Amino acid sequence: MTSRVVHSTRASRIGMSVAAVLILVLLTVPWWGDRATMRLLVEIFYILALAQLWNLLAGYGGLVSVGQQAFIGLGGYLLFILVIFLDIGTIWTVPMAGILGAVISLPIAFIVFRLRGHYFAIGTWVVAEVFLLGFAQVKALGGGSGMSLPIAAIKSIAASRADRDATIYWLALALAVAVIAGIYLLLRSRYGLALTAIRDSEEASRSLGVDNFRAKLMVFILAAFGTSAIGALIYITKIRITPSAAFDINWTVTIIFIVVIGGIGSIEGPIVGTLIFFLLREPLAPYGTWYLILLGVTAVAVMLKAPKGLWGLFSERFDIALFPVQRRLLLGTDDKPG
Amino acid sequence: MIEWVNSIVQGVLTGGLYALFAAGLAIIFGVMRLVNIAHGDLIVLAAFVAMVTIETTGVDPFVSMVAVLPFMFFFGYVLQRGILNYTLGDDLLPPLLVTFGISIVIQNLLLEIFSADSQRLKAGPIEVSSVELVEGIELGTLPLIVFVIAVALIFALQIGFSRTRLGRAFRATSDDPSTARLMGINQKHIFGLAMAVSLVLVAIAGIFIGIRTNFDPALGPTRLLFAFEAVIIGGLGSMWGTLAGGVILGVAQNIGAKIDPGWQFLAGHIAFLVILVLRPNGLFPRTRDD
Amino acid sequence: MSLLEIRNLDAFYGDFQALFGFDFDLEEHETVAAIGANGAGKTTLLRAITGMVAATSEVLSYRGESIQSREAADIVALGVAMVPEGRRLFPSLSVEENLVIGGYSGRPGRWSLERVYELFPALRNRRSVPGTALSGGEQQMTAIGRALMSNPDLILFDELSLGLAPVVVKEIYEVLPVIKAEGTAMVVVEQDINRALEVADRVYCLQEGRLALTGAPGDLTRDRISAAYFGT
Ligand SMILES: Nc1ncnc2c1ncn2[C@@H]1O[C@H](COP(=O)(O)OP(=O)(O)O)[C@@H](O)[C@H]1O
Ligand SMILES: [Mg+2]
């Protein structure tokens, strides 16, 4: 038992060192990388961050939301509103969108927390639909056909295109690192144990004195904060927004497939899932629909055969955890499986 | 004034269809606590199966049910026993994520095979005929037939639940699955049958969508949301609650559309959220606690 | 051939082991009592017989047929019925529906709704109320009637007297001879040792998942039983 603990600590120490080196290398990309590479990396960063946040919600908070696109789109629209109507500096909209998204998530939580378990999932989806249809009605934001960022707002990021690209790149990298580090620290804190306990058994955790409602609410708000901020960043890179793209369920589809295939309930899982998603996407992009079908079939198979995902298989086989946080409590079940 | 009454009447007719979507969802939730995220896509799948049946045999959409209903019954049973039964347990994630994955797979397979084009099942002259109730309120014959059949089906389901051996087994399993097994009820089989019955309703709903409106592979998710909203609005007390939920949703949407066409679905969703806040257990909740 | 033969039974709830190398035998028509303190493993034993808990064993057979990894529903169809701890009536079913669903497996035999109502006349007037609207004693009667409706050759009773007033317990125990007279074998799990000893041909005493003592009630002294029951 002792040797096991030492072993994982060493793995995690190696993991941390590799992560630190990797971050340093990634920081230098704007000086040597080309534009396409940077664009791809930015996309990887924000998808990875979104996947981590969804994993925090579903994998630890037990809040399976299929409506996180509500906050992505909201963050995107907040960018446009803050820039165009309030004249806020473009980059500053990212943290502000996060804060406003967190504030708006409170009344949303008030509604969807009335729905338990499975129903919660679809309830969040309804909320996202309301956002989609609602924003499409707002004429000042271009209605259903959306709007573009003014040139001045783009220029305000940095004068030259290269500097703009670099700024956006560093911002995306910072967000991804901050999200992962934040979740890691959160899970290592005493809240982490509470969350894991809730995810494993609501009843048992209640008997342990965990305040389920408060812990879940906190996770929901944190996820809304991060997702809205990332939403603003995404639309800084996209420049154009429409309700149907901003509130597209496919955001959440992608995120869920990444987390499920990589491994739900671990920090490593979404990283593995994101890498696989982008590695396969490049060669399979021409097959469009079939790529989604393949992901769907893989996700279903993983959920049935290896519910902890590819990372779960790997870490069980080699007993390795790069980001060790408290593991699941195993409780007996009432019936024979099956 | 009469225009508003007309909107409400049309909404009631649409609501019958929504109740059909919802009944299938309510059954499987009742029996096995499973929310099937692929429900809407299965409705669309059924419409496409009907379309192929009609194109290959030349029969009328109503006649196509003879083939489509047994097919979907069988499909539901196999889906449940082959995949979904393995996801059921204490953990909520597997059933949700597996049905979510199935939803995406069905949607994209349909897209690949049939393209994104809108389709319609042609029912002949009945499509355009209507009856005038009073001046200013005209009921389309087809929506009326759909509504009457929906109500009749809900009635039949309610009877089936309360009077038949299978209905008792459904209710017992819903109450207490492990004690139900001690009665000699094979849970896996019962779950299979529940999904099969659910997909028969889905098949009827899919064919009705096909003849009442256009459909395409992307239609599923919104139909799932309508079904879900109708179930929650109605509460889980009885199939009649589900019918009421469907009707309320249909009326809300029609009133919204009357105010502004862009408000049709938005009004439905908002009505749902308002009811959720005011009556979290729906309008006709189960009387006992569980 | 015995009706039920169990050799070296281990039963588990997840990682927790509740029975250890348990041996158990039951002859046709025999009544056996299983006693033991709370948590000794009595319910688990009944669950293992009906296939409701993860278990391994050398032998777990019913009339010579292995029921080791059979579905609960199949075991019931072979003629095993359970009156579970806490009655567990179905709340959305009426009293009569609760009885009817007991016969779900369709095993032919001597029991019918009519005969159950003869055995428990109190239930007849209450046939259409929900099972949960009954008093504790009536609920227990319904649970017994529900088990009888499957025309079992073996009934497993779990904590028959738990939570019932003494007069009601007496009334319930009076029907056991009637059921026995039909040739039905019974396993009676009880915390009320005296009750159990009265009806049993043999007694098994469980302690912390293991067999502590077994024998005919007449051969066992009170001291030996309480030693086995409480552990010394
Ligand atoms: N569902 C369950 N999950 C985990 N442990 C259980 C479960 N049911 C019973 N146990 C444990 O198994 C042991 C035996 O329980 P049980 O068979 O119910 O005892 P008895 O019926 O003799 O009171 C006890 O320690 C109990 O805590
Ligand atoms: Mg017990």
PDB file of N, CA, C and O in Angstrom, chain C residues 56-88:
ATOM      1  N   THR C  56     -21.339 -16.858  -4.221  1.00  0.00           N
ATOM      2  CA  THR C  56     -20.681 -18.015  -4.818  1.00  0.00           C
ATOM      3  C   THR C  56     -20.860 -19.184  -3.852  1.00  0.00           C
ATOM      4  O   THR C  56     -21.029 -18.987  -2.649  1.00  0.00           O
ATOM      5  N   SER C  57     -20.844 -20.405  -4.396  1.00  0.00           N
ATOM      6  CA  SER C  57     -21.012 -21.565  -3.530  1.00  0.00           C
ATOM      7  C   SER C  57     -20.536 -22.807  -4.262  1.00  0.00           C
ATOM      8  O   SER C  57     -20.380 -22.805  -5.476  1.00  0.00           O
ATOM      9  N   GLU C  58     -20.288 -23.848  -3.473  1.00  0.00           N
ATOM     10  CA  GLU C  58     -19.991 -25.148  -4.079  1.00  0.00           C
ATOM     11  C   GLU C  58     -21.275 -25.743  -4.627  1.00  0.00           C
ATOM     12  O   GLU C  58     -21.325 -26.220  -5.741  1.00  0.00           O
ATOM     13  N   VAL C  59     -22.300 -25.722  -3.791  1.00  0.00           N
ATOM     14  CA  VAL C  59     -23.601 -26.257  -4.201  1.00  0.00           C
ATOM     15  C   VAL C  59     -24.668 -25.261  -3.770  1.00  0.00           C
ATOM     16  O   VAL C  59     -24.650 -24.783  -2.637  1.00  0.00           O
ATOM     17  N   LEU C  60     -25.554 -24.941  -4.700  1.00  0.00           N
ATOM     18  CA  LEU C  60     -26.757 -24.178  -4.346  1.00  0.00           C
ATOM     19  C   LEU C  60     -27.832 -24.768  -5.245  1.00  0.00           C
ATOM     20  O   LEU C  60     -27.964 -24.393  -6.403  1.00  0.00           O
ATOM     21  N   SER C  61     -28.530 -25.767  -4.708  1.00  0.00           N
ATOM     22  CA  SER C  61     -29.463 -26.456  -5.595  1.00  0.00           C
ATOM     23  C   SER C  61     -30.837 -26.589  -4.974  1.00  0.00           C
ATOM     24  O   SER C  61     -30.999 -26.650  -3.747  1.00  0.00           O
ATOM     25  N   TYR C  62     -31.823 -26.589  -5.844  1.00  0.00           N
ATOM     26  CA  TYR C  62     -33.210 -26.716  -5.461  1.00  0.00           C
ATOM     27  C   TYR C  62     -33.742 -27.960  -6.158  1.00  0.00           C
ATOM     28  O   TYR C  62     -33.699 -28.048  -7.390  1.00  0.00           O
ATOM     29  N   ARG C  63     -34.165 -28.935  -5.392  1.00  0.00           N
ATOM     30  CA  ARG C  63     -34.585 -30.239  -5.930  1.00  0.00           C
ATOM     31  C   ARG C  63     -33.532 -30.799  -6.887  1.00  0.00           C
ATOM     32  O   ARG C  63     -33.851 -31.276  -7.978  1.00  0.00           O
ATOM     33  N   GLY C  64     -32.259 -30.659  -6.487  1.00  0.00           N
ATOM     34  CA  GLY C  64     -31.178 -31.234  -7.278  1.00  0.00           C
ATOM     35  C   GLY C  64     -30.760 -30.393  -8.471  1.00  0.00           C
ATOM     36  O   GLY C  64     -29.770 -30.694  -9.134  1.00  0.00           O
ATOM     37  N   GLU C  65     -31.511 -29.305  -8.721  1.00  0.00           N
ATOM     38  CA  GLU C  65     -31.190 -28.456  -9.872  1.00  0.00           C
ATOM     39  C   GLU C  65     -30.409 -27.234  -9.378  1.00  0.00           C
ATOM     40  O   GLU C  65     -30.830 -26.586  -8.417  1.00  0.00           O
ATOM     41  N   SER C  66     -29.280 -26.930 -10.021  1.00  0.00           N
ATOM     42  CA  SER C  66     -28.488 -25.795  -9.559  1.00  0.00           C
ATOM     43  C   SER C  66     -29.214 -24.480  -9.851  1.00  0.00           C
ATOM     44  O   SER C  66     -29.711 -24.264 -10.953  1.00  0.00           O
ATOM     45  N   ILE C  67     -29.275 -23.631  -8.825  1.00  0.00           N
ATOM     46  CA  ILE C  67     -29.882 -22.311  -9.032  1.00  0.00           C
ATOM     47  C   ILE C  67     -28.834 -21.235  -8.778  1.00  0.00           C
ATOM     48  O   ILE C  67     -29.153 -20.082  -8.514  1.00  0.00           O
ATOM     49  N   GLN C  68     -27.574 -21.644  -8.902  1.00  0.00           N
ATOM     50  CA  GLN C  68     -26.457 -20.766  -8.556  1.00  0.00           C
ATOM     51  C   GLN C  68     -26.516 -19.395  -9.250  1.00  0.00           C
ATOM     52  O   GLN C  68     -26.477 -18.377  -8.610  1.00  0.00           O
ATOM     53  N   SER C  69     -26.628 -19.393 -10.570  1.00  0.00           N
ATOM     54  CA  SER C  69     -26.608 -18.078 -11.216  1.00  0.00           C
ATOM     55  C   SER C  69     -27.897 -17.836 -11.994  1.00  0.00           C
ATOM     56  O   SER C  69     -27.905 -17.206 -13.042  1.00  0.00           O
ATOM     57  N   ARG C  70     -28.996 -18.352 -11.431  1.00  0.00           N
ATOM     58  CA  ARG C  70     -30.277 -18.149 -12.113  1.00  0.00           C
ATOM     59  C   ARG C  70     -30.865 -16.798 -11.741  1.00  0.00           C
ATOM     60  O   ARG C  70     -30.617 -16.260 -10.674  1.00  0.00           O
ATOM     61  N   GLU C  71     -31.657 -16.262 -12.666  1.00  0.00           N
ATOM     62  CA  GLU C  71     -32.409 -15.037 -12.425  1.00  0.00           C
ATOM     63  C   GLU C  71     -33.408 -15.255 -11.295  1.00  0.00           C
ATOM     64  O   GLU C  71     -33.987 -16.348 -11.190  1.00  0.00           O
ATOM     65  N   ALA C  72     -33.628 -14.235 -10.500  1.00  0.00           N
ATOM     66  CA  ALA C  72     -34.627 -14.322  -9.443  1.00  0.00           C
ATOM     67  C   ALA C  72     -35.965 -14.813 -10.001  1.00  0.00           C
ATOM     68  O   ALA C  72     -36.622 -15.679  -9.418  1.00  0.00           O
ATOM     69  N   ALA C  73     -36.345 -14.260 -11.139  1.00  0.00           N
ATOM     70  CA  ALA C  73     -37.642 -14.608 -11.712  1.00  0.00           C
ATOM     71  C   ALA C  73     -37.734 -16.110 -12.021  1.00  0.00           C
ATOM     72  O   ALA C  73     -38.788 -16.726 -11.816  1.00  0.00           O
ATOM     73  N   ASP C  74     -36.634 -16.700 -12.471  1.00  0.00           N
ATOM     74  CA  ASP C  74     -36.649 -18.135 -12.796  1.00  0.00           C
ATOM     75  C   ASP C  74     -36.751 -18.971 -11.524  1.00  0.00           C
ATOM     76  O   ASP C  74     -37.413 -20.012 -11.498  1.00  0.00           O
ATOM     77  N   ILE C  75     -36.079 -18.528 -10.468  1.00  0.00           N
ATOM     78  CA  ILE C  75     -36.105 -19.281  -9.215  1.00  0.00           C
ATOM     79  C   ILE C  75     -37.517 -19.270  -8.642  1.00  0.00           C
ATOM     80  O   ILE C  75     -38.018 -20.291  -8.169  1.00  0.00           O
ATOM     81  N   VAL C  76     -38.170 -18.105  -8.738  1.00  0.00           N
ATOM     82  CA  VAL C  76     -39.552 -18.014  -8.277  1.00  0.00           C
ATOM     83  C   VAL C  76     -40.436 -18.975  -9.067  1.00  0.00           C
ATOM     84  O   VAL C  76     -41.302 -19.658  -8.512  1.00  0.00           O
ATOM     85  N   ALA C  77     -40.183 -19.059 -10.366  1.00  0.00           N
ATOM     86  CA  ALA C  77     -41.002 -19.937 -11.213  1.00  0.00           C
ATOM     87  C   ALA C  77     -40.809 -21.406 -10.836  1.00  0.00           C
ATOM     88  O   ALA C  77     -41.676 -22.244 -11.105  1.00  0.00           O
ATOM     89  N   LEU C  78     -39.676 -21.723 -10.180  1.00  0.00           N
ATOM     90  CA  LEU C  78     -39.457 -23.100  -9.741  1.00  0.00           C
ATOM     91  C   LEU C  78     -40.267 -23.439  -8.488  1.00  0.00           C
ATOM     92  O   LEU C  78     -40.326 -24.598  -8.078  1.00  0.00           O
ATOM     93  N   GLY C  79     -40.849 -22.418  -7.858  1.00  0.00           N
ATOM     94  CA  GLY C  79     -41.678 -22.689  -6.694  1.00  0.00           C
ATOM     95  C   GLY C  79     -41.129 -22.152  -5.382  1.00  0.00           C
ATOM     96  O   GLY C  79     -41.436 -22.671  -4.321  1.00  0.00           O
ATOM     97  N   VAL C  80     -40.316 -21.096  -5.452  1.00  0.00           N
ATOM     98  CA  VAL C  80     -39.799 -20.468  -4.236  1.00  0.00           C
ATOM     99  C   VAL C  80     -40.464 -19.102  -4.103  1.00  0.00           C
ATOM    100  O   VAL C  80     -40.488 -18.340  -5.063  1.00  0.00           O
ATOM    101  N   ALA C  81     -41.030 -18.808  -2.941  1.00  0.00           N
ATOM    102  CA  ALA C  81     -41.653 -17.502  -2.753  1.00  0.00           C
ATOM    103  C   ALA C  81     -41.070 -16.849  -1.516  1.00  0.00           C
ATOM    104  O   ALA C  81     -40.606 -17.523  -0.604  1.00  0.00           O
ATOM    105  N   MET C  82     -41.076 -15.521  -1.507  1.00  0.00           N
ATOM    106  CA  MET C  82     -40.507 -14.786  -0.376  1.00  0.00           C
ATOM    107  C   MET C  82     -41.526 -13.822   0.186  1.00  0.00           C
ATOM    108  O   MET C  82     -42.244 -13.144  -0.548  1.00  0.00           O
ATOM    109  N   VAL C  83     -41.588 -13.772   1.508  1.00  0.00           N
ATOM    110  CA  VAL C  83     -42.338 -12.720   2.196  1.00  0.00           C
ATOM    111  C   VAL C  83     -41.269 -11.805   2.770  1.00  0.00           C
ATOM    112  O   VAL C  83     -40.666 -12.103   3.796  1.00  0.00           O
ATOM    113  N   PRO C  84     -40.969 -10.684   2.077  1.00  0.00           N
ATOM    114  CA  PRO C  84     -39.769  -9.935   2.432  1.00  0.00           C
ATOM    115  C   PRO C  84     -39.919  -9.148   3.725  1.00  0.00           C
ATOM    116  O   PRO C  84     -41.030  -8.855   4.172  1.00  0.00           O
ATOM    117  N   GLU C  85     -38.769  -8.841   4.293  1.00  0.00           N
ATOM    118  CA  GLU C  85     -38.709  -7.990   5.473  1.00  0.00           C
ATOM    119  C   GLU C  85     -39.371  -6.657   5.147  1.00  0.00           C
ATOM    120  O   GLU C  85     -39.129  -6.069   4.102  1.00  0.00           O
ATOM    121  N   GLY C  86     -40.237  -6.203   6.033  1.00  0.00           N
ATOM    122  CA  GLY C  86     -40.895  -4.924   5.802  1.00  0.00           C
ATOM    123  C   GLY C  86     -42.055  -5.012   4.820  1.00  0.00           C
ATOM    124  O   GLY C  86     -42.536  -3.998   4.337  1.00  0.00           O
ATOM    125  N   ARG C  87     -42.463  -6.256   4.486  1.00  0.00           N
ATOM    126  CA  ARG C  87     -43.644  -6.520   3.631  1.00  0.00           C
ATOM    127  C   ARG C  87     -43.459  -6.117   2.170  1.00  0.00           C
ATOM    128  O   ARG C  87     -43.795  -6.849   1.285  1.00  0.00           O
ATOM    129  N   ARG C  88     -42.988  -4.896   1.936  1.00  0.00           N
ATOM    130  CA  ARG C  88     -42.722  -4.427   0.569  1.00  0.00           C
ATOM    131  C   ARG C  88     -43.915  -4.637  -0.368  1.00  0.00           C
ATOM    132  O   ARG C  88     -43.774  -5.181  -1.457  1.00  0.00           O
TER     133      ARG C  88
END
